[in-house]
Tab-separated table of C-alpha atoms in Angstrom:
chain	number	residue	atom	x	y	z
A	1	MET	CA	-127.302	108.107	41.316
A	2	GLU	CA	-128.950	110.555	39.488
A	3	PRO	CA	-132.306	109.429	38.428
A	4	LYS	CA	-132.871	107.321	34.462
A	5	GLU	CA	-134.691	108.926	31.575
A	6	ASN	CA	-138.585	108.670	31.256
A	7	LYS	CA	-141.191	109.824	29.102
A	8	HIS	CA	-143.732	108.274	31.151
A	9	GLN	CA	-145.649	110.028	33.693
A	10	ILE	CA	-147.459	109.014	36.521
A	11	LEU	CA	-150.371	110.752	38.961
A	12	ILE	CA	-150.252	110.054	42.260
A	13	VAL	CA	-153.367	109.922	44.466
A	14	ASP	CA	-153.355	109.092	48.242
A	15	ASP	CA	-154.789	111.488	51.332
A	16	VAL	CA	-151.775	111.001	53.490
A	17	LEU	CA	-148.850	113.909	52.882
A	18	GLU	CA	-145.904	110.296	53.489
A	19	ASN	CA	-147.256	108.261	51.612
A	20	VAL	CA	-146.776	110.681	48.311
A	21	GLU	CA	-144.000	111.972	48.971
A	22	LEU	CA	-142.602	108.545	49.319
A	23	LEU	CA	-143.472	107.138	45.866
A	24	LYS	CA	-142.656	111.199	44.135
A	25	PHE	CA	-139.364	110.015	45.608
A	26	LEU	CA	-138.591	106.631	44.655
A	27	LEU	CA	-140.684	106.738	40.766
A	28	GLN	CA	-138.987	109.514	40.012
A	29	ASN	CA	-135.875	107.638	40.692
A	30	GLU	CA	-137.013	105.997	37.784
A	31	GLY	CA	-136.679	109.268	35.475
A	32	TYR	CA	-140.831	109.429	36.125
A	33	THR	CA	-142.273	112.516	35.860
A	34	THR	CA	-145.168	112.740	39.105
A	35	TYR	CA	-148.286	114.596	39.376
A	36	THR	CA	-149.313	114.480	42.523
A	37	ALA	CA	-152.918	114.643	44.216
A	38	PHE	CA	-155.084	114.981	48.257
A	39	SER	CA	-158.447	113.190	46.489
A	40	ALA	CA	-160.526	112.457	43.311
A	41	GLU	CA	-161.218	115.726	43.461
A	42	GLU	CA	-157.429	117.054	42.570
A	43	ALA	CA	-156.879	113.868	40.216
A	44	ARG	CA	-159.797	114.749	38.161
A	45	LEU	CA	-158.288	117.856	37.290
A	46	VAL	CA	-155.119	116.845	36.570
A	47	LEU	CA	-156.070	113.945	34.769
A	48	LEU	CA	-158.417	116.878	32.882
A	49	ASN	CA	-155.274	118.708	31.823
A	50	THR	CA	-152.873	116.680	31.601
A	51	ARG	CA	-151.409	113.442	29.760
A	52	ILE	CA	-151.059	110.418	32.386
A	53	ASP	CA	-149.857	106.794	31.581
A	54	THR	CA	-150.470	105.347	35.011
A	55	LEU	CA	-153.098	106.334	38.392
A	56	LEU	CA	-152.002	104.634	42.127
A	57	LEU	CA	-154.610	104.767	43.690
A	58	ASP	CA	-155.492	105.029	47.304
A	59	VAL	CA	-158.472	103.326	48.170
A	60	ASN	CA	-159.385	104.849	51.678
A	61	MET	CA	-159.703	109.069	50.474
A	62	PRO	CA	-162.493	112.096	52.417
A	63	VAL	CA	-165.224	112.549	50.411
A	64	GLN	CA	-165.112	109.936	47.616
A	65	ASP	CA	-163.315	106.708	48.080
A	66	GLY	CA	-160.674	105.153	45.341
A	67	PHE	CA	-163.347	102.423	44.310
A	68	SER	CA	-166.035	105.191	42.862
A	69	PHE	CA	-163.410	106.812	41.937
A	70	CYS	CA	-161.823	104.064	39.479
A	71	ARG	CA	-165.646	103.200	38.644
A	72	GLU	CA	-166.105	107.120	36.717
A	73	LEU	CA	-163.201	107.199	35.521
A	74	ARG	CA	-163.555	103.765	34.083
A	75	SER	CA	-167.377	105.793	32.543
A	76	MET	CA	-165.756	108.265	30.594
A	77	GLU	CA	-163.687	107.160	26.914
A	78	GLN	CA	-161.081	108.984	28.192
A	79	PHE	CA	-159.889	106.639	30.747
A	80	LYS	CA	-161.071	102.996	29.846
A	81	LEU	CA	-157.600	102.163	29.648
A	82	LEU	CA	-155.759	104.480	31.739
A	83	PRO	CA	-154.007	101.784	33.609
A	84	ILE	CA	-155.358	102.165	37.292
A	85	LEU	CA	-153.105	100.497	40.413
A	86	PHE	CA	-154.395	100.772	43.961
A	87	ILE	CA	-152.308	101.023	46.501
A	88	THR	CA	-154.064	100.354	49.932
A	89	SER	CA	-153.064	98.693	53.025
A	90	ILE	CA	-157.116	96.429	52.812
A	91	ASP	CA	-156.032	92.795	53.227
A	92	ARG	CA	-154.710	91.553	49.776
A	93	GLU	CA	-157.219	89.070	49.368
A	94	ILE	CA	-160.374	90.933	50.079
A	95	GLY	CA	-158.766	94.206	48.189
A	96	TYR	CA	-157.598	91.657	44.801
A	97	GLN	CA	-161.266	91.056	44.471
A	98	GLU	CA	-162.749	95.265	45.271
A	99	ALA	CA	-160.163	96.312	42.834
A	100	MET	CA	-160.696	93.659	39.533
A	101	LYS	CA	-164.611	94.021	40.171
A	102	ASN	CA	-164.368	98.636	40.256
A	103	GLY	CA	-162.323	98.745	36.567
A	104	GLY	CA	-158.177	98.368	38.765
A	105	ASP	CA	-155.677	96.254	36.800
A	106	ASP	CA	-153.451	95.322	39.837
A	107	PHE	CA	-152.769	96.230	43.874
A	108	ILE	CA	-150.255	96.379	45.841
A	109	ASN	CA	-150.672	95.742	49.631
A	110	LYS	CA	-148.658	98.727	51.765
A	111	PRO	CA	-146.749	98.693	53.563
A	112	PHE	CA	-145.098	97.678	49.213
A	113	ASN	CA	-141.555	96.341	47.603
A	114	LYS	CA	-140.406	98.793	46.216
A	115	ARG	CA	-139.476	96.286	43.309
A	116	GLU	CA	-142.578	95.083	43.002
A	117	LEU	CA	-144.502	98.490	42.123
A	118	VAL	CA	-141.861	99.126	39.525
A	119	ALA	CA	-142.337	95.853	38.251
A	120	LYS	CA	-146.054	96.545	38.101
A	121	ILE	CA	-145.851	99.675	36.617
A	122	GLN	CA	-144.061	98.907	33.917
A	123	SER	CA	-146.175	96.521	33.308
A	124	VAL	CA	-149.072	97.931	32.741
A	125	ILE	CA	-146.611	100.600	30.616
A	126	ARG	CA	-145.475	98.802	28.943
A	127	ILE	CA	-149.436	97.401	27.414
A	128	LYS	CA	-150.550	100.608	27.567
A	129	ASP	CA	-147.472	102.078	25.319
A	130	LEU	CA	-148.843	99.296	22.252
A	131	GLN	CA	-152.811	100.160	22.888
A	132	ASP	CA	-150.932	104.247	22.444
A	133	GLU	CA	-149.036	102.388	19.122
A	134	LEU	CA	-152.091	100.997	17.891
A	135	TYR	CA	-154.518	103.291	18.686
A	136	ARG	CA	-152.194	106.036	16.695
A	137	GLN	CA	-152.275	103.682	13.456
A	138	LYS	CA	-155.940	103.297	13.795
A	139	LEU	CA	-156.358	106.708	13.857
A	140	SER	CA	-153.963	106.968	10.709
A	141	TYR	CA	-155.592	103.730	9.118
A	142	GLU	CA	-159.320	105.946	9.613
A	143	LYS	CA	-157.728	108.606	7.648
A	144	GLU	CA	-155.873	107.239	4.963
A	145	LEU	CA	-159.506	105.733	4.693
A	146	LEU	CA	-161.187	108.273	4.204
A	147	THR	CA	-159.495	110.046	2.305
A	148	ALA	CA	-159.811	106.776	-0.377
A	149	ARG	CA	-163.259	107.556	-0.441
A	150	ARG	CA	-162.896	110.551	-1.896
A	151	VAL	CA	-161.579	109.327	-4.705
A	152	GLN	CA	-164.088	105.592	-4.835
A	153	ASP	CA	-166.561	108.475	-4.615
A	154	GLN	CA	-165.702	110.586	-7.422
A	155	LEU	CA	-164.314	106.773	-9.215
A	156	ILE	CA	-168.147	105.554	-8.383
A	157	PRO	CA	-170.508	108.502	-8.169
A	158	GLU	CA	-174.179	108.036	-7.810
A	159	LYS	CA	-175.902	109.514	-10.762
A	160	LYS	CA	-179.466	110.328	-11.636
A	161	PHE	CA	-180.248	110.914	-14.949
A	162	ILE	CA	-182.434	110.986	-17.740
A	163	TRP	CA	-182.190	110.556	-21.191
A	164	ASN	CA	-184.389	109.519	-23.923
A	165	GLY	CA	-187.254	109.450	-20.791
A	166	ILE	CA	-185.870	107.195	-19.193
A	167	ARG	CA	-184.852	107.909	-15.895
A	168	ALA	CA	-181.704	105.823	-14.585
A	169	GLN	CA	-180.601	106.220	-11.378
A	170	THR	CA	-177.222	104.139	-8.813
A	171	LEU	CA	-177.041	104.035	-5.244
A	172	PHE	CA	-173.223	102.988	-3.745
A	173	HIS	CA	-173.725	102.192	0.470
A	174	PRO	CA	-169.494	100.849	1.446
A	175	TYR	CA	-170.223	99.091	4.980
A	176	LEU	CA	-166.867	99.810	5.499
A	177	GLN	CA	-165.918	104.041	4.355
A	178	ILE	CA	-164.571	101.802	1.592
A	179	GLY	CA	-166.007	99.423	-0.426
A	180	GLY	CA	-165.606	96.243	-2.998
A	181	ASP	CA	-168.559	97.045	-4.582
A	182	PHE	CA	-168.979	98.619	-8.418
A	183	VAL	CA	-171.857	100.423	-10.272
A	184	ASP	CA	-172.559	102.455	-12.979
A	185	CYS	CA	-174.343	103.708	-16.055
A	186	TRP	CA	-174.005	106.012	-19.124
A	187	ILE	CA	-174.387	106.581	-22.569
A	188	GLU	CA	-172.761	105.054	-24.958
A	189	GLU	CA	-173.389	105.515	-29.370
A	190	LYS	CA	-177.380	105.929	-28.303
A	191	LYS	CA	-178.100	103.396	-25.883
A	192	LEU	CA	-177.348	103.441	-22.147
A	193	HIS	CA	-174.483	100.583	-20.114
A	194	ILE	CA	-176.280	99.809	-16.703
A	195	VAL	CA	-173.344	97.636	-14.917
A	196	ILE	CA	-173.271	96.698	-11.517
A	197	ALA	CA	-169.870	94.135	-10.345
A	198	ASP	CA	-169.497	92.735	-6.885
A	199	CYS	CA	-165.774	91.729	-5.584
A	200	SER	CA	-165.414	89.951	-2.956
A	201	GLY	CA	-164.016	91.095	0.870
A	202	HIS	CA	-164.042	94.440	1.994
A	203	GLY	CA	-162.132	97.702	2.615
A	204	PRO	CA	-159.328	98.555	0.511
A	205	SER	CA	-157.989	95.023	-1.167
A	206	ALA	CA	-161.895	94.653	-2.242
A	207	ALA	CA	-161.806	99.190	-3.405
A	208	LEU	CA	-158.538	98.602	-5.653
A	209	ILE	CA	-159.850	95.418	-7.167
A	210	GLY	CA	-163.565	97.355	-7.521
A	211	ALA	CA	-161.276	100.273	-9.601
A	212	MET	CA	-159.333	97.914	-11.407
A	213	PHE	CA	-162.633	96.334	-12.701
A	214	LYS	CA	-163.707	100.222	-13.600
A	215	MET	CA	-160.285	100.735	-16.100
A	216	GLN	CA	-160.983	97.854	-17.721
A	217	LEU	CA	-164.766	98.761	-17.987
A	218	PHE	CA	-163.940	102.273	-20.125
A	219	ASN	CA	-160.460	100.728	-21.394
A	220	LEU	CA	-163.070	98.874	-24.269
A	221	VAL	CA	-163.077	100.302	-27.599
A	222	PRO	CA	-166.144	101.775	-28.855
A	223	GLY	CA	-168.176	99.380	-31.585
A	224	MET	CA	-167.390	96.037	-28.605
A	225	ASP	CA	-170.843	94.351	-29.079
A	226	LEU	CA	-171.996	92.098	-25.673
A	227	ASN	CA	-170.517	89.789	-25.671
A	228	ALA	CA	-167.019	91.302	-27.047
A	229	ARG	CA	-167.125	94.086	-24.435
A	230	VAL	CA	-167.483	90.997	-21.536
A	231	GLY	CA	-164.959	88.853	-23.007
A	232	HIS	CA	-162.543	91.569	-22.885
A	233	LEU	CA	-163.044	92.373	-19.065
A	234	ARG	CA	-163.282	89.598	-18.019
A	235	LYS	CA	-160.066	87.951	-19.920
A	236	ASN	CA	-157.471	91.204	-18.925
A	237	MET	CA	-159.762	90.572	-14.721
A	238	GLU	CA	-158.415	87.081	-14.762
A	239	LEU	CA	-154.696	87.947	-15.787
A	240	VAL	CA	-155.310	90.536	-12.010
A	241	LEU	CA	-156.981	89.360	-10.035
A	242	PRO	CA	-155.591	87.167	-7.226
A	243	GLU	CA	-157.104	83.515	-6.745
A	244	ASP	CA	-158.866	84.163	-3.359
A	245	TYR	CA	-161.014	86.776	-4.590
A	246	ALA	CA	-164.284	86.464	-7.531
A	247	ILE	CA	-165.973	89.268	-9.222
A	248	THR	CA	-169.701	88.395	-10.078
A	249	PHE	CA	-171.275	91.480	-12.425
A	250	CYS	CA	-174.469	92.064	-14.380
A	251	TYR	CA	-173.666	93.862	-17.966
A	252	ALA	CA	-177.248	95.420	-19.620
A	253	ILE	CA	-177.023	97.061	-23.115
A	254	LEU	CA	-180.616	99.204	-23.266
A	255	ASP	CA	-181.329	100.395	-26.449
A	256	SER	CA	-183.337	102.873	-28.788
A	257	ASP	CA	-186.336	100.723	-29.077
A	258	LEU	CA	-186.385	99.170	-25.421
A	259	LYS	CA	-184.607	96.289	-25.869
A	260	LEU	CA	-183.157	94.707	-23.047
A	261	PHE	CA	-178.756	92.989	-24.475
A	262	TYR	CA	-177.363	91.847	-20.533
A	263	VAL	CA	-175.019	89.607	-19.317
A	264	ASN	CA	-175.264	88.042	-15.931
A	265	GLY	CA	-171.977	86.967	-14.191
A	266	GLY	CA	-172.948	84.901	-11.044
A	267	HIS	CA	-174.937	88.323	-10.551
A	268	PRO	CA	-178.279	88.152	-8.325
A	269	ALA	CA	-180.613	87.826	-10.896
A	270	PRO	CA	-182.285	91.973	-12.167
A	271	ILE	CA	-185.398	92.165	-12.041
A	272	ILE	CA	-188.464	94.548	-14.079
A	273	HIS	CA	-191.981	95.119	-13.565
A	274	MET	CA	-193.579	95.727	-16.014
A	275	ASP	CA	-197.841	95.108	-17.211
A	276	GLY	CA	-198.019	94.601	-13.217
A	277	GLU	CA	-195.772	91.272	-12.646
A	278	THR	CA	-192.273	91.630	-10.511
A	279	LYS	CA	-190.081	88.945	-12.001
A	280	PHE	CA	-186.134	87.558	-12.004
A	281	LEU	CA	-184.639	87.787	-14.865
A	282	LYS	CA	-182.551	84.416	-16.448
A	283	GLY	CA	-179.400	83.876	-17.312
A	284	MET	CA	-175.868	83.035	-15.724
A	285	SER	CA	-173.123	83.128	-16.129
A	286	PRO	CA	-169.687	81.888	-14.409
A	287	MET	CA	-168.905	84.927	-12.299
A	288	ILE	CA	-165.552	86.570	-12.794
A	289	MET	CA	-162.550	84.372	-11.155
A	290	GLY	CA	-158.365	84.392	-10.086
A	291	ILE	CA	-158.040	81.643	-12.202
A	292	ASN	CA	-157.989	81.372	-15.948
A	293	MET	CA	-161.234	79.210	-17.469
A	294	LEU	CA	-162.653	79.450	-20.780
A	295	SER	CA	-165.529	80.411	-19.850
A	296	GLU	CA	-169.178	80.752	-22.780
A	297	ASP	CA	-170.442	83.885	-21.473
A	298	ASP	CA	-174.463	84.228	-22.244
A	299	VAL	CA	-176.212	86.946	-23.622
A	300	GLN	CA	-180.086	87.711	-23.033
A	301	SER	CA	-182.465	89.290	-24.064
A	302	VAL	CA	-185.857	90.768	-23.549
A	303	GLN	CA	-188.069	93.565	-24.509
A	304	LEU	CA	-189.021	96.005	-22.360
A	305	LYS	CA	-192.180	98.115	-22.752
A	306	GLN	CA	-192.526	101.740	-21.441
A	307	GLY	CA	-193.441	102.293	-17.426
A	308	SER	CA	-191.873	99.296	-16.661
A	309	HIS	CA	-189.962	99.172	-14.164
A	310	LEU	CA	-185.453	97.143	-13.803
A	311	PHE	CA	-183.664	97.365	-10.553
A	312	MET	CA	-180.578	95.275	-10.244
A	313	TYR	CA	-178.586	95.316	-6.866
A	314	THR	CA	-175.046	93.289	-5.083
A	315	ASP	CA	-175.553	90.961	-3.470
A	316	GLY	CA	-175.631	93.339	0.129
A	317	ALA	CA	-178.855	93.597	-0.034
A	318	SER	CA	-180.209	90.140	0.066
A	319	GLU	CA	-177.947	88.965	2.717
A	320	ALA	CA	-178.874	92.182	5.034
A	321	MET	CA	-179.962	90.671	8.623
A	322	ASN	CA	-182.091	91.276	11.220
A	323	ASP	CA	-182.098	90.862	15.014
A	324	GLN	CA	-183.574	87.682	14.728
A	325	THR	CA	-180.970	86.567	11.897
A	326	LYS	CA	-183.298	86.123	9.430
A	327	PHE	CA	-182.051	87.599	6.088
A	328	ILE	CA	-184.103	89.406	3.150
A	329	THR	CA	-183.257	86.579	0.772
A	330	GLU	CA	-183.575	87.881	-3.578
A	331	GLU	CA	-187.588	86.301	-3.323
A	332	GLY	CA	-187.926	89.021	-0.600
A	333	MET	CA	-185.749	91.651	-2.342
A	334	LYS	CA	-188.102	91.262	-5.871
A	335	GLU	CA	-191.275	91.733	-2.900
A	336	ILE	CA	-189.580	95.074	-1.633
A	337	PHE	CA	-188.625	95.922	-4.857
A	338	HIS	CA	-192.283	95.230	-6.303
A	339	THR	CA	-193.947	97.560	-3.828
A	340	SER	CA	-191.909	100.142	-4.254
A	341	VAL	CA	-192.141	100.319	-7.574
A	342	LEU	CA	-196.345	100.975	-6.902
A	343	SER	CA	-195.494	102.866	-3.406
A	344	SER	CA	-192.760	105.368	-4.711
A	345	GLU	CA	-191.924	107.714	-7.427
A	346	SER	CA	-187.788	107.901	-5.972
A	347	VAL	CA	-188.279	103.978	-6.453
A	348	LEU	CA	-184.290	103.608	-4.809
A	349	GLU	CA	-184.938	105.224	-2.128
A	350	SER	CA	-187.978	103.250	-1.199
A	351	VAL	CA	-186.119	99.980	-1.510
A	352	GLN	CA	-182.787	100.786	0.308
A	353	GLN	CA	-185.436	102.237	3.102
A	354	LYS	CA	-187.602	98.948	3.163
A	355	ILE	CA	-183.722	97.604	3.591
A	356	LEU	CA	-183.224	99.086	7.030
A	357	GLU	CA	-186.501	99.078	8.129
A	358	PHE	CA	-186.377	94.991	7.157
A	359	CYS	CA	-182.594	95.409	9.526
A	360	GLY	CA	-183.861	97.286	12.539
A	361	LYS	CA	-181.179	97.730	14.668
A	362	SER	CA	-179.217	96.008	13.204
A	363	THR	CA	-176.570	97.115	10.190
A	364	PRO	CA	-175.940	95.239	8.076
A	365	LYS	CA	-172.560	93.885	7.002
A	366	ASP	CA	-172.001	93.903	4.051
A	367	ASP	CA	-171.438	96.708	0.425
A	368	MET	CA	-174.955	97.919	-1.148
A	369	ALA	CA	-174.937	99.247	-4.436
A	370	MET	CA	-177.951	98.763	-6.428
A	371	VAL	CA	-179.055	100.810	-9.801
A	372	CYS	CA	-182.972	100.805	-11.478
A	373	ILE	CA	-183.532	102.503	-14.548
A	374	GLN	CA	-187.686	104.169	-15.205
A	375	ILE	CA	-188.222	103.313	-18.302
């Protein structure tokens, strides 16, 4: 009978030549490519230099036994998912418990039944094939995310510039490789425009909505006042936004007389530091949602002064959590901003550092974007 064709490779490890030859003969007739080793040391060399799909491992071997070798392999990243079947004459009940405890996937008693052996090999290989496919998809997905991140870095570049003596700086830090936050500031018609937004969700879908938000933002006609700009953004984003998504935003315009006009659409309140006091800016309009809403946007204004600071952020900052499951909160962000203004020229860098210090070993679980205007 012609051997079956099989792309999988099996390593047989046993210190008894007759056992190795028998397994080799049986498995080659099933179409498997086989490799052999007579000790853990020989097996280690094969595994490090050859792609192996299943390891058949004896327990009683000189120098290093099978259980110890299995524990060693499980401590190595590249072998954590390698199917390992123990084949031994140890009592079945004891052997099975020891096999599982030491990292094995299954246990076969000697003398073994050929059908049972082949069936168990086929079972673990089927699972390994699925794991390998998932891993390949993961690598492909991560490659696409890296490409998307480079594109998003172009769409949402971090900025740092001075206009009429006013220092503007933005920071963008997605939780995943790409995220749904948006922040930008630019000069248009002798005014400083500041926009920050946060799309619900994370990853590619949120990032695409963020890209659509920027497209709508820069399709605005020069000369439109703030109320018209927000109305245009709201109308066009509601047309494309899925029903289960929402966007919070704050759009502010600072004129040359230091008067700030802003609309806060469901976003964390902007914070100003002026005359030694740090406080939230009042006023709230609805967020943008994937349904047609008749929304009235309330344009607020405040007169800023020389030496004042304006700060906006997304809720990934205020909702950052520490090891004791405590959130920073909006009040906490106000305090962090206040101390950063008093202690550092690089306000955003100081704010970011204080957030990380608060989190400790806990990693922030949401995208973060910030903008600071120093007058």
